Coordinates of C-alpha atoms in Angstrom, one line a residue:
Chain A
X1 CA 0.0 -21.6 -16.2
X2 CA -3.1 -19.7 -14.4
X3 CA -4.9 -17.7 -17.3
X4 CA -6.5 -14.3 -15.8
X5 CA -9.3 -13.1 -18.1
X6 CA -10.2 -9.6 -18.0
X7 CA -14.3 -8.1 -18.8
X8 CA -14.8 -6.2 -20.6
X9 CA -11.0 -5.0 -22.2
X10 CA -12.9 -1.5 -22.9
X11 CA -15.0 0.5 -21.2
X12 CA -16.8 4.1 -22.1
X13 CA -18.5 6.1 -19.2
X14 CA -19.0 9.1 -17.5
X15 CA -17.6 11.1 -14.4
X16 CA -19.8 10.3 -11.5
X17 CA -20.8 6.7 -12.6
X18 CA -20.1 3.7 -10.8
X19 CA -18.1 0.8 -12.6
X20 CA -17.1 -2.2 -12.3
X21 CA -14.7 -4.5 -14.2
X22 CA -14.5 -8.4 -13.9
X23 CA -11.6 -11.0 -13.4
X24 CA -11.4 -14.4 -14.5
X25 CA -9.1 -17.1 -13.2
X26 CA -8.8 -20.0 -15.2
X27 CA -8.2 -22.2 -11.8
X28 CA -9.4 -20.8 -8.1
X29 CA -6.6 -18.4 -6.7
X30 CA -8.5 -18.5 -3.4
X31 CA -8.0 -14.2 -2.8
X32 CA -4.2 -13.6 -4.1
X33 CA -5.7 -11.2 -6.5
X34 CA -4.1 -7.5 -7.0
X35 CA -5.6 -4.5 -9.2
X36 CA -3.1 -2.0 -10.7
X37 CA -4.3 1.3 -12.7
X38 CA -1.6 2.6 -15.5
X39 CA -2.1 5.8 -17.0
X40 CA -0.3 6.4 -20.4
X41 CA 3.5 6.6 -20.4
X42 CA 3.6 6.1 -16.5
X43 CA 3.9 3.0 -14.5
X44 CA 1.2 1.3 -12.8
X45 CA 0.2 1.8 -9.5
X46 CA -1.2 -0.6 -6.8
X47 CA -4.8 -0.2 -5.9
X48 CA -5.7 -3.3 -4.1
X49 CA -4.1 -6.1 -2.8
X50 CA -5.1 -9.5 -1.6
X51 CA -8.5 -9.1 -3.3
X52 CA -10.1 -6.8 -1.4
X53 CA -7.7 -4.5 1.0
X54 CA -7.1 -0.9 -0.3
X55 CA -3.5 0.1 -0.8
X56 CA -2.7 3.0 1.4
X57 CA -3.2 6.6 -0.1
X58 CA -5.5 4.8 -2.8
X59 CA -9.2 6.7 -2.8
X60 CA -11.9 4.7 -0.7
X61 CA -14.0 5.1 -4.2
X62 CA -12.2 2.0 -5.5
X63 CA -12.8 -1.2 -4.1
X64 CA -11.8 -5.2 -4.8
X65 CA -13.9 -8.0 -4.0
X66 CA -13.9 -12.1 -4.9
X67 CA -12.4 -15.5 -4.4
X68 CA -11.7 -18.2 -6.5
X69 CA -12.0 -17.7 -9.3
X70 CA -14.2 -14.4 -10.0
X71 CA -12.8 -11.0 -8.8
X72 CA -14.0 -7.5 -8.8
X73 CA -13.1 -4.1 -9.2
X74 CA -15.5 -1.3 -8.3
X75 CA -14.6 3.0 -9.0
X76 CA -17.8 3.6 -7.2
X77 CA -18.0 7.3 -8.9
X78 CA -15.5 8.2 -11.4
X79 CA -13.4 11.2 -11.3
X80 CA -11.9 12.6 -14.5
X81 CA -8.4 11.0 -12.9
X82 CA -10.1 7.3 -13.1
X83 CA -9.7 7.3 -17.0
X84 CA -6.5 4.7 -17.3
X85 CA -6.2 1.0 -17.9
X86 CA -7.0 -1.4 -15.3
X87 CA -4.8 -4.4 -15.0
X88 CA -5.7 -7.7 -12.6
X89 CA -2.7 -9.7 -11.5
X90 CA -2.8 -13.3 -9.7
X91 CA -0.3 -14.0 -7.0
X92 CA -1.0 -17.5 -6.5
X93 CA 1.6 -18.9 -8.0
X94 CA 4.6 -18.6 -10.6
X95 CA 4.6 -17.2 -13.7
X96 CA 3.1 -14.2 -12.1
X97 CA 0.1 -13.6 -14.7
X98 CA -1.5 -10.4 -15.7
X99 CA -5.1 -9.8 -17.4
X100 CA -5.0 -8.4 -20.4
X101 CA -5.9 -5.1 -19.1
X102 CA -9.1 -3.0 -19.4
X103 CA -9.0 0.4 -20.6
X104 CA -11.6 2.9 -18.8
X105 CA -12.6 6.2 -21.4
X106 CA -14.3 8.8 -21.2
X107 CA -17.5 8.8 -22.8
Chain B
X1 CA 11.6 9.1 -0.5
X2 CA 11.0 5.4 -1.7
X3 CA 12.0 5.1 -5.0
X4 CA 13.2 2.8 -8.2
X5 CA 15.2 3.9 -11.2
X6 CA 15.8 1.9 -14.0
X7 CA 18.6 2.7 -16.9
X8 CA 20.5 0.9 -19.3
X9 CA 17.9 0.5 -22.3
X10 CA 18.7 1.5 -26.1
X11 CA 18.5 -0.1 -29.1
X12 CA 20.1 -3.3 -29.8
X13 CA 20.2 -5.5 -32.6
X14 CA 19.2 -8.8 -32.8
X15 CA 21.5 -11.5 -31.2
X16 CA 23.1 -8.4 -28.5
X17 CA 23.2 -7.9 -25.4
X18 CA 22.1 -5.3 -22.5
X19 CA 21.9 -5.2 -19.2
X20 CA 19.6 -3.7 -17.4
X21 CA 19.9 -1.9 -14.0
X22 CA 17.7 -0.4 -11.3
X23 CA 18.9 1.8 -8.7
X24 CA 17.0 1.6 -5.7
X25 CA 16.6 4.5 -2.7
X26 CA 14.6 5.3 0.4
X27 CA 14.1 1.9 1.3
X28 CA 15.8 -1.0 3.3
X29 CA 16.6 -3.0 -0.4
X30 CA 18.2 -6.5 1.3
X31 CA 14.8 -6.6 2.6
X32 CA 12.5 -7.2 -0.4
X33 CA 12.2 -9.8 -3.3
X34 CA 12.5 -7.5 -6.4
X35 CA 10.2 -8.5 -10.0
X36 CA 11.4 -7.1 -13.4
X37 CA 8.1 -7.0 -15.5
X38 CA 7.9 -5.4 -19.4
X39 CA 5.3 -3.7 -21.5
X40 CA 5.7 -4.2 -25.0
X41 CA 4.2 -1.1 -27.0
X42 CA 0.5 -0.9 -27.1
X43 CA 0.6 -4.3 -25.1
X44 CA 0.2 -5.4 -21.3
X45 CA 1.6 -6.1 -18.8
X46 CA 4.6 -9.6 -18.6
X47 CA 6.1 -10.6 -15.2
X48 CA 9.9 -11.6 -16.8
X49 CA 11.6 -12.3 -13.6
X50 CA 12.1 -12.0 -9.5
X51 CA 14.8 -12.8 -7.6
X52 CA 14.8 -12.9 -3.6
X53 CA 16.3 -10.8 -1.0
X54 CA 20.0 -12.4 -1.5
X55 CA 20.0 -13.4 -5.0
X56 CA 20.3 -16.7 -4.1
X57 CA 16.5 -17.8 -5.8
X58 CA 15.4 -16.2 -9.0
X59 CA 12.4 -17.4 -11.4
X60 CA 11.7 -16.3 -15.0
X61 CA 8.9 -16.5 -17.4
X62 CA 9.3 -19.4 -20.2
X63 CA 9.9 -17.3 -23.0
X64 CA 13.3 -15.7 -21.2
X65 CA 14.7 -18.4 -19.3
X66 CA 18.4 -19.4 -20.2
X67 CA 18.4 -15.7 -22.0
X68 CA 18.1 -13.5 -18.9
X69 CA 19.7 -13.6 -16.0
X70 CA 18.7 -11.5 -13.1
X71 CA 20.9 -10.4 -9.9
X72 CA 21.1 -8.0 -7.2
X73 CA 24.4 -6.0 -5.1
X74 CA 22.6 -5.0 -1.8
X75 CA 25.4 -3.4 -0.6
X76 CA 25.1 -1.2 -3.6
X77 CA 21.3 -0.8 -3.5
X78 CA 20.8 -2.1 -7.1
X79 CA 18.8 -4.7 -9.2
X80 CA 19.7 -6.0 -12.6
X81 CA 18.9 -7.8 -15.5
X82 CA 21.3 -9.1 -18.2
X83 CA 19.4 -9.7 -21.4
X84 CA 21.5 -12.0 -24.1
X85 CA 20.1 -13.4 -27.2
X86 CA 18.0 -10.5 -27.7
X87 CA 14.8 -11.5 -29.9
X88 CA 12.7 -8.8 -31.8
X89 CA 9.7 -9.6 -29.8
X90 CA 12.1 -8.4 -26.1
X91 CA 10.7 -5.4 -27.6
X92 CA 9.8 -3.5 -24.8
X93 CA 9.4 -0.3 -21.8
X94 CA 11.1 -2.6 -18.6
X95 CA 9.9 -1.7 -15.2
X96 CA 11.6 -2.5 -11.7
X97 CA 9.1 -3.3 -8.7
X98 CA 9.5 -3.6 -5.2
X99 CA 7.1 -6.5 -3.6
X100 CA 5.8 -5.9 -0.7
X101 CA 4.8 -9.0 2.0
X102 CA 1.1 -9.1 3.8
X103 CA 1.7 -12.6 5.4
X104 CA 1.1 -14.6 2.3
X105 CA -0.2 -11.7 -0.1
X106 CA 3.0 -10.6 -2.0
X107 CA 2.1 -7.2 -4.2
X108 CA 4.1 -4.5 -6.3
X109 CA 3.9 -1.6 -4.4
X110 CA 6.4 0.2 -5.7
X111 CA 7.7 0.9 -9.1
X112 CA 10.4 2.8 -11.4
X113 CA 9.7 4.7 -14.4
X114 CA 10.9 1.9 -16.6
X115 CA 14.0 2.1 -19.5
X116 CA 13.1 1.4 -23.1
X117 CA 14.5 -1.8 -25.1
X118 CA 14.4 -2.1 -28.8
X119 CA 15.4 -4.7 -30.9
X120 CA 16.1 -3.6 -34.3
X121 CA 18.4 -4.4 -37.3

């Protein structure tokens, strides 16, 4: 099975910065990458599919970039809503695999 | 309004059985492969299943295969999932997801609130 590696799996920072959080592939998953955010109790909710396209009604301040192996998300300036666990999911192939999730907190 | 509601979750002891169900609204539902993934507590995110648009083709992760069963009733508009054996570690909030299609790209766009499971003595 495709092991997805998440960096870092916490994260402290402040509204208005720009951050970014890393995915790992353990074998190249050309760009069948998605980003889901989950806030506590709720479900999670697409951000970016395919990489790098923005799921519609998602703010243009988050943005997905990569191939292969190494993939990207960006929250170019954080709003107080942004706080949530980030969760990268390969589409490549079956078992569908998650990261392990990278939770975004207020600092 | 597009939408996915999951019921059927409780406690359950070790060894029972539930089955899961996720009722499913706004949408053309024949038209979609369906995933069940869980979330044990404090833990991520595990695909556990998907089954296509007639039922016909259904895949599981290792660790449930030959305990779950999955299945659809398009005419009803509703997904399920019948959970036997049930292990401590099925522990677990379940959540329902619609995947959508962008020619190869498949992606959860939609999801239900998810239905709690725990297995307890």
């Amino acid at each position: 099975d495709i092991q997805m590696t998440q960096s870092p799996s916490s994260l402290s920072a402040s509204v208005g910065d720009r951050v970014t959080i890393t995915c790992r592939a353990s074998q190249t998953i050309s760009n069948f990458l998605n980003w889901y955010q989950q806030k506590p109790g709720k479900a999670p909710k697409l951000l970016i599919f395919a990489a790098s396209s923005l799921q519609s009604g998602v703010p243009s301040r988050f943005s997905g970039s990569g191939s292969g192996t190494e993939f990207t998300l960006t929250i170019s300036s954080l709003q107080p809503e942004d706080f949530a666990t980030y969760y990268c999911q390969e589409s490549f192939t079956t078992p569908i695999i998650f990261g392990q999730g990278t939770k975004l907190e207020i600092k | 309004e597009v939408q996915l509601v999951e019921s059927g979750g409780g406690l359950v002891q070790p060894g029972g059985s539930l089955r899961l169900s996720c009722a499913a609204s706004g949408f053309t539902f024949s038209r979609y492969w369906m995933y069940w993934v869980r979330q044990a507590p404090g833990k991520g995110l595990e695909w556990v299943a998907n089954i296509n648009q007639d039922g016909s083709e259904q895949r599981y992760v290792g660790s449930v295969r030959g305990r779950f069963t999955a299945s659809r009733d398009n005419a009803k508009n509703s997904l399920y999932l019948q959970m036997n054996s049930l292990r401590a570690e099925d522990t677990a909030a379940y959540y329902c997801a619609r995947v959508a299609a962008d020619g190869n790209f498949y992606y959860m766009d939609v999801w239900g609130k998810g239905t709690t499971v725990t297995v307890s003595s």
